[in-house]
């Protein structure tokens, strides 16, 4: 575990550097927003397209892996929802808390870190987890919040969800990359070099942006943040492990990668959704902050645990 922890230190050090820049206002919130845009729409998109263009669909799609990950994530989602129900929270707030409990920072943290720590072959399961999170659970939270406000489900909700997926550059880049791979056309050398250079900015850019954005997060509702951190960093990898190792046994290496992906801290896009809909942004902010700090230790422990699998 010590060896793996030391390998993760540079990644979290970049997050720490970003936090310092944001905390001291050397990097303003506006600058952080633009850096995040650059990473989201350009650098990470280039990295995902280049990775997926060199994969086949079988490298990304594994029915057992999808089923096990989906089952484990759904179990944690339901647990967080039930706890919110017993605390008499409304549907929208319960949906936001469940999203915190089950959706990790796979895009900005998982893609760059896990592919370097666990090998290039890890990109397939990571992209699969990212796709499930975006397609299933990011859609679900929009449906629950909008439906609870309107008092019913209508066609407009599904149109909003569909447009959101089509406009998401991570989904688009993965789909286009796999389509390119299916065509069996080689990426022209200049284009491949361009994608490599641009995609190379994703790792430092994403990690720095995570840290800088954390500097603006508040530590309110500490008890709720602690509970959601336990769900995300403890229950989520545990239930995913049960899903991919015992209920739907998957390839051991792919299972190890997907369990490590489940161990990542709360995703930043949960805060964006909470802020957009005006539903409990402060508790999401605290959950992201707490889970990211605690994950410095827990992620190393989880990777050390699953590595021999």
Short mmCIF file of C-alpha atoms in Angstrom, two decimals:
data_model
loop_
_atom_site.label_atom_id
_atom_site.label_comp_id
_atom_site.label_asym_id
_atom_site.label_seq_id
_atom_site.Cartn_x
_atom_site.Cartn_y
_atom_site.Cartn_z
CA UNK A 1 0.00 0.00 0.00
CA UNK A 2 2.88 2.40 0.80
CA UNK A 3 4.30 1.94 -2.71
CA UNK A 4 0.91 2.65 -4.31
CA UNK A 5 0.33 5.59 -1.96
CA UNK A 6 3.64 7.11 -3.06
CA UNK A 7 2.55 6.71 -6.69
CA UNK A 8 -0.70 8.57 -5.99
CA UNK A 9 1.08 11.41 -4.16
CA UNK A 10 1.96 13.35 -7.36
CA UNK A 11 -1.69 13.29 -8.46
CA UNK A 12 -2.98 14.60 -5.15
CA UNK A 13 -0.05 17.05 -5.00
CA UNK A 14 -1.34 18.57 -8.25
CA UNK A 15 -4.79 18.84 -6.65
CA UNK A 16 -3.13 20.46 -3.62
CA UNK A 17 -1.30 22.93 -5.86
CA UNK A 18 -4.59 23.85 -7.51
CA UNK A 19 -6.19 24.27 -4.09
CA UNK A 20 -3.38 26.63 -3.03
CA UNK A 21 -3.79 28.66 -6.22
CA UNK A 22 -7.54 28.94 -5.66
CA UNK A 23 -7.32 29.58 -1.91
CA UNK A 24 -4.78 32.41 -2.30
CA UNK A 25 -6.81 33.86 -5.20
CA UNK A 26 -3.76 33.50 -7.46
CA UNK A 27 -6.30 31.60 -9.54
CA UNK A 28 -9.70 33.31 -9.45
CA UNK A 29 -12.98 31.40 -9.65
CA UNK A 30 -13.37 32.73 -13.19
CA UNK A 31 -9.93 31.40 -14.15
CA UNK A 32 -10.83 28.01 -12.62
CA UNK A 33 -14.06 27.94 -14.61
CA UNK A 34 -12.20 28.58 -17.87
CA UNK A 35 -9.52 25.99 -17.08
CA UNK A 36 -12.27 23.47 -16.35
CA UNK A 37 -13.90 24.32 -19.68
CA UNK A 38 -10.61 23.78 -21.50
CA UNK A 39 -10.08 20.40 -19.88
CA UNK A 40 -13.71 19.30 -20.31
CA UNK A 41 -14.22 20.37 -23.92
CA UNK A 42 -10.72 20.01 -25.36
CA UNK A 43 -8.00 18.15 -23.44
CA UNK A 44 -10.06 15.36 -21.86
CA UNK A 45 -12.11 14.98 -25.04
CA UNK A 46 -8.93 14.53 -27.09
CA UNK A 47 -7.61 11.97 -24.60
CA UNK A 48 -10.86 9.97 -24.57
CA UNK A 49 -11.19 10.03 -28.38
CA UNK A 50 -7.60 8.89 -28.86
CA UNK A 51 -7.97 6.11 -26.30
CA UNK A 52 -11.30 4.86 -27.63
CA UNK A 53 -10.19 5.08 -31.27
CA UNK A 54 -7.57 2.46 -30.43
CA UNK A 55 -10.04 0.15 -28.68
CA UNK A 56 -12.64 -2.25 -29.93
CA UNK A 57 -16.16 -2.36 -28.51
CA UNK A 58 -15.25 -5.60 -26.70
CA UNK A 59 -12.54 -3.68 -24.80
CA UNK A 60 -15.19 -1.34 -23.39
CA UNK A 61 -18.29 -3.52 -23.21
CA UNK A 62 -18.39 -6.49 -20.83
CA UNK A 63 -21.92 -7.53 -19.84
CA UNK A 64 -20.87 -8.91 -16.45
CA UNK A 65 -18.78 -5.85 -15.67
CA UNK A 66 -21.61 -3.49 -16.62
CA UNK A 67 -24.16 -5.50 -14.63
CA UNK A 68 -21.93 -5.76 -11.55
CA UNK A 69 -21.01 -2.07 -11.59
CA UNK A 70 -24.59 -1.00 -12.22
CA UNK A 71 -25.91 -3.26 -9.44
CA UNK A 72 -23.32 -2.06 -6.90
CA UNK A 73 -23.86 1.60 -7.77
CA UNK A 74 -27.64 1.23 -7.66
CA UNK A 75 -27.42 -0.46 -4.23
CA UNK A 76 -25.53 2.51 -2.75
CA UNK A 77 -27.88 4.92 -4.53
CA UNK A 78 -30.88 3.22 -2.93
CA UNK A 79 -29.28 3.12 0.54
CA UNK A 80 -28.57 6.86 0.41
CA UNK A 81 -32.11 7.48 -0.84
CA UNK A 82 -33.65 5.43 1.98
CA UNK A 83 -31.59 7.24 4.62
CA UNK A 84 -32.68 10.56 3.11
CA UNK A 85 -36.32 9.35 3.18
CA UNK A 86 -36.09 8.48 6.89
CA UNK A 87 -34.65 11.95 7.49
CA UNK A 88 -37.80 13.30 5.77
CA UNK A 89 -35.95 15.03 2.93
CA UNK A 90 -37.80 15.96 -0.24
CA UNK A 91 -37.30 13.95 -3.45
CA UNK A 92 -34.98 16.48 -5.08
CA UNK A 93 -32.62 16.70 -2.07
CA UNK A 94 -32.65 12.92 -1.65
CA UNK A 95 -31.71 12.54 -5.33
CA UNK A 96 -28.77 14.93 -4.92
CA UNK A 97 -27.51 13.08 -1.82
CA UNK A 98 -27.84 9.73 -3.62
CA UNK A 99 -25.84 11.14 -6.53
CA UNK A 100 -23.08 12.18 -4.11
CA UNK A 101 -23.07 8.71 -2.57
CA UNK A 102 -22.75 6.83 -5.86
CA UNK A 103 -21.07 8.97 -8.54
CA UNK A 104 -17.31 9.45 -8.45
CA UNK A 105 -14.88 11.73 -10.24
CA UNK A 106 -14.16 9.18 -12.96
CA UNK A 107 -13.71 11.69 -15.78
CA UNK A 108 -11.33 14.25 -14.28
CA UNK A 109 -9.52 12.02 -11.76
CA UNK A 110 -10.14 8.40 -12.76
CA UNK A 111 -9.16 8.57 -16.43
CA UNK A 112 -5.73 10.18 -15.93
CA UNK A 113 -4.81 8.57 -12.60
CA UNK A 114 -6.02 4.99 -12.95
CA UNK A 115 -4.67 4.55 -16.48
CA UNK A 116 -1.22 5.50 -15.21
CA UNK A 117 -1.44 3.50 -11.97
CA UNK A 118 -3.13 0.36 -13.33
CA UNK A 119 -1.96 0.31 -16.94
CA UNK A 120 -3.24 1.51 -20.31
CA UNK A 121 -5.64 -1.47 -20.53
CA UNK A 122 -7.61 0.09 -17.66
CA UNK A 123 -9.09 2.71 -20.00
CA UNK A 124 -11.81 0.32 -21.28
CA UNK A 125 -13.46 -0.38 -17.89
CA UNK A 126 -12.97 3.26 -16.85
CA UNK A 127 -14.80 4.53 -19.93
CA UNK A 128 -17.53 1.97 -19.31
CA UNK A 129 -17.99 3.25 -15.74
CA UNK A 130 -18.00 6.83 -17.02
CA UNK A 131 -20.65 5.98 -19.62
CA UNK A 132 -22.89 4.26 -17.03
CA UNK A 133 -22.58 7.22 -14.65
CA UNK A 134 -23.40 9.77 -17.34
CA UNK A 135 -26.11 7.89 -19.20
CA UNK A 136 -27.93 6.22 -16.30
CA UNK A 137 -27.39 8.22 -13.13
CA UNK A 138 -26.91 11.75 -14.50
CA UNK A 139 -30.15 11.19 -16.40
CA UNK A 140 -31.87 9.80 -13.30
CA UNK A 141 -31.13 12.85 -11.14
CA UNK A 142 -32.52 15.20 -13.78
CA UNK A 143 -35.68 13.07 -14.10
CA UNK A 144 -36.18 12.91 -10.31
CA UNK A 145 -35.61 16.62 -9.66
CA UNK A 146 -37.67 17.83 -12.62
CA UNK A 147 -40.40 15.25 -12.05
CA UNK A 148 -40.72 16.11 -8.35
CA UNK A 149 -41.12 19.79 -9.18
CA UNK A 150 -43.65 19.28 -11.95
CA UNK A 151 -45.50 16.60 -9.99
CA UNK A 152 -45.42 14.28 -12.99
CA UNK A 153 -43.19 12.96 -15.74
CA UNK A 154 -43.57 14.55 -19.15
CA UNK A 155 -41.93 14.23 -22.54
CA UNK A 156 -39.98 17.44 -21.99
CA UNK A 157 -37.89 15.78 -19.24
CA UNK A 158 -36.67 13.05 -21.58
CA UNK A 159 -35.93 15.62 -24.27
CA UNK A 160 -33.80 17.56 -21.78
CA UNK A 161 -31.98 14.38 -20.74
CA UNK A 162 -31.39 13.35 -24.35
CA UNK A 163 -30.01 16.75 -25.33
CA UNK A 164 -27.77 16.73 -22.28
CA UNK A 165 -26.25 13.41 -23.33
CA UNK A 166 -25.79 14.47 -26.95
CA UNK A 167 -24.07 17.69 -25.85
CA UNK A 168 -21.76 15.99 -23.33
CA UNK A 169 -18.28 16.02 -24.90
CA UNK A 170 -17.11 12.97 -22.94
CA UNK A 171 -19.95 10.82 -24.27
CA UNK A 172 -19.52 12.23 -27.80
CA UNK A 173 -15.75 11.65 -27.83
CA UNK A 174 -16.10 8.03 -26.64
CA UNK A 175 -18.80 7.25 -29.22
CA UNK A 176 -16.88 8.92 -32.07
CA UNK A 177 -13.66 7.20 -31.01
CA UNK A 178 -15.29 3.76 -30.99
CA UNK A 179 -16.89 4.51 -34.36
CA UNK A 180 -13.46 5.41 -35.74
CA UNK A 181 -12.05 2.21 -34.29
CA UNK A 182 -14.85 0.22 -35.92
CA UNK A 183 -13.99 1.73 -39.30
CA UNK A 184 -10.46 0.30 -38.88
CA UNK A 185 -8.97 3.45 -40.42
CA UNK A 186 -5.65 4.42 -38.83
CA UNK A 187 -5.53 7.89 -37.33
CA UNK A 188 -3.30 10.02 -39.60
CA UNK A 189 0.08 10.66 -37.95
CA UNK A 190 -0.31 14.48 -37.66
CA UNK A 191 -3.82 14.08 -36.18
CA UNK A 192 -2.62 11.41 -33.75
CA UNK A 193 0.24 13.66 -32.65
CA UNK A 194 -2.17 16.58 -32.22
CA UNK A 195 -4.50 14.47 -30.08
CA UNK A 196 -1.57 13.18 -28.02
CA UNK A 197 -0.29 16.70 -27.29
CA UNK A 198 -3.75 18.10 -26.50
CA UNK A 199 -4.75 15.01 -24.50
CA UNK A 200 -1.51 15.25 -22.53
CA UNK A 201 -2.82 18.46 -20.98
CA UNK A 202 -5.80 16.60 -19.51
CA UNK A 203 -4.00 15.05 -16.55
CA UNK A 204 -2.32 18.15 -15.04
CA UNK A 205 -5.15 20.43 -16.15
CA UNK A 206 -7.91 18.28 -14.66
CA UNK A 207 -6.12 17.71 -11.35
CA UNK A 208 -5.22 21.39 -10.98
CA UNK A 209 -8.81 22.36 -11.81
CA UNK A 210 -10.17 19.94 -9.18
CA UNK A 211 -7.95 21.54 -6.52
CA UNK A 212 -8.74 25.11 -7.55
CA UNK A 213 -12.47 24.38 -7.50
CA UNK A 214 -12.21 22.80 -4.04
CA UNK A 215 -10.89 26.10 -2.69
CA UNK A 216 -14.30 27.64 -3.24
CA UNK A 217 -16.16 24.75 -1.58
CA UNK A 218 -17.62 25.26 1.90
CA UNK A 219 -17.49 22.79 4.80
CA UNK A 220 -21.10 23.19 5.91
CA UNK A 221 -23.32 20.28 7.00
CA UNK A 222 -20.33 18.27 8.20
CA UNK A 223 -22.36 15.30 9.46
CA UNK A 224 -24.12 14.89 6.12
CA UNK A 225 -20.80 15.27 4.28
CA UNK A 226 -19.25 12.60 6.50
CA UNK A 227 -22.14 10.19 5.80
CA UNK A 228 -21.94 10.77 2.05
CA UNK A 229 -18.16 10.33 2.15
CA UNK A 230 -18.60 6.95 3.89
CA UNK A 231 -21.06 5.95 1.18
CA UNK A 232 -18.84 7.05 -1.69
CA UNK A 233 -15.44 5.89 -0.47
CA UNK A 234 -16.55 2.84 1.54
CA UNK A 235 -19.93 1.45 0.52
CA UNK A 236 -19.63 2.12 -3.21
CA UNK A 237 -16.41 0.15 -3.83
CA UNK A 238 -17.64 -2.56 -1.44
CA UNK A 239 -20.94 -3.11 -3.27
CA UNK A 240 -19.31 -2.86 -6.69
CA UNK A 241 -16.76 -5.46 -5.55
CA UNK A 242 -19.58 -7.79 -4.51
CA UNK A 243 -21.24 -7.19 -7.87
CA UNK A 244 -18.24 -7.83 -10.15
CA UNK A 245 -16.52 -10.52 -8.06
CA UNK A 246 -19.42 -12.65 -6.81
CA UNK A 247 -22.81 -11.85 -8.37
CA UNK A 248 -21.61 -11.17 -11.93
CA UNK A 249 -18.01 -12.47 -11.94
CA UNK A 250 -15.93 -10.47 -14.42
CA UNK A 251 -12.34 -10.64 -15.63
CA UNK A 252 -10.17 -10.15 -12.49
CA UNK A 253 -8.14 -7.28 -13.94
CA UNK A 254 -11.22 -5.44 -15.25
CA UNK A 255 -12.96 -6.07 -11.93
CA UNK A 256 -10.00 -4.55 -10.07
CA UNK A 257 -10.11 -1.43 -12.26
CA UNK A 258 -13.86 -0.92 -11.85
CA UNK A 259 -13.62 -1.34 -8.05
CA UNK A 260 -10.83 1.26 -8.00
CA UNK A 261 -13.02 3.58 -10.12
CA UNK A 262 -15.84 3.14 -7.59
CA UNK A 263 -13.46 4.25 -4.81
CA UNK A 264 -12.99 7.74 -6.29
CA UNK A 265 -14.35 10.81 -4.44
CA UNK A 266 -17.62 12.60 -5.25
CA UNK A 267 -17.73 13.99 -8.79
CA UNK A 268 -17.61 17.72 -9.36
CA UNK A 269 -20.46 17.60 -11.87
CA UNK A 270 -22.84 16.72 -9.00
CA UNK A 271 -22.20 20.22 -7.64
CA UNK A 272 -22.88 21.72 -11.08
CA UNK A 273 -26.25 19.94 -11.21
CA UNK A 274 -27.10 20.88 -7.62
CA UNK A 275 -26.25 24.51 -8.28
CA UNK A 276 -28.13 24.55 -11.59
CA UNK A 277 -31.33 23.24 -10.01
CA UNK A 278 -30.83 25.09 -6.71
CA UNK A 279 -30.93 21.87 -4.64
CA UNK A 280 -28.58 21.56 -1.63
CA UNK A 281 -25.41 22.89 -3.29
CA UNK A 282 -23.70 23.48 0.08
CA UNK A 283 -23.99 19.87 1.25
CA UNK A 284 -22.69 18.69 -2.15
CA UNK A 285 -19.82 21.15 -1.85
CA UNK A 286 -18.90 19.78 1.58
CA UNK A 287 -19.20 16.16 0.39
CA UNK A 288 -16.82 16.83 -2.52
CA UNK A 289 -14.31 18.53 -0.23
CA UNK A 290 -14.44 15.85 2.49
CA UNK A 291 -14.39 12.87 0.14
CA UNK A 292 -11.47 14.25 -1.88
CA UNK A 293 -9.35 14.80 1.25
CA UNK A 294 -10.13 11.37 2.70
CA UNK A 295 -9.59 9.67 -0.67
CA UNK A 296 -5.89 10.56 -0.53
CA UNK A 297 -5.57 7.56 1.81
CA UNK A 298 -8.54 5.39 0.86
CA UNK A 299 -7.91 5.26 -2.90
CA UNK A 300 -4.40 3.90 -2.28
CA UNK A 301 -5.83 1.32 0.10
CA UNK A 302 -8.48 0.17 -2.37
CA UNK A 303 -6.00 -0.11 -5.25
CA UNK A 304 -3.61 -2.06 -3.01
CA UNK A 305 -6.50 -4.37 -2.03
CA UNK A 306 -7.68 -5.08 -5.58
CA UNK A 307 -4.28 -5.24 -7.29
CA UNK A 308 -3.63 -8.95 -6.48
CA UNK A 309 -7.18 -9.90 -7.60
#
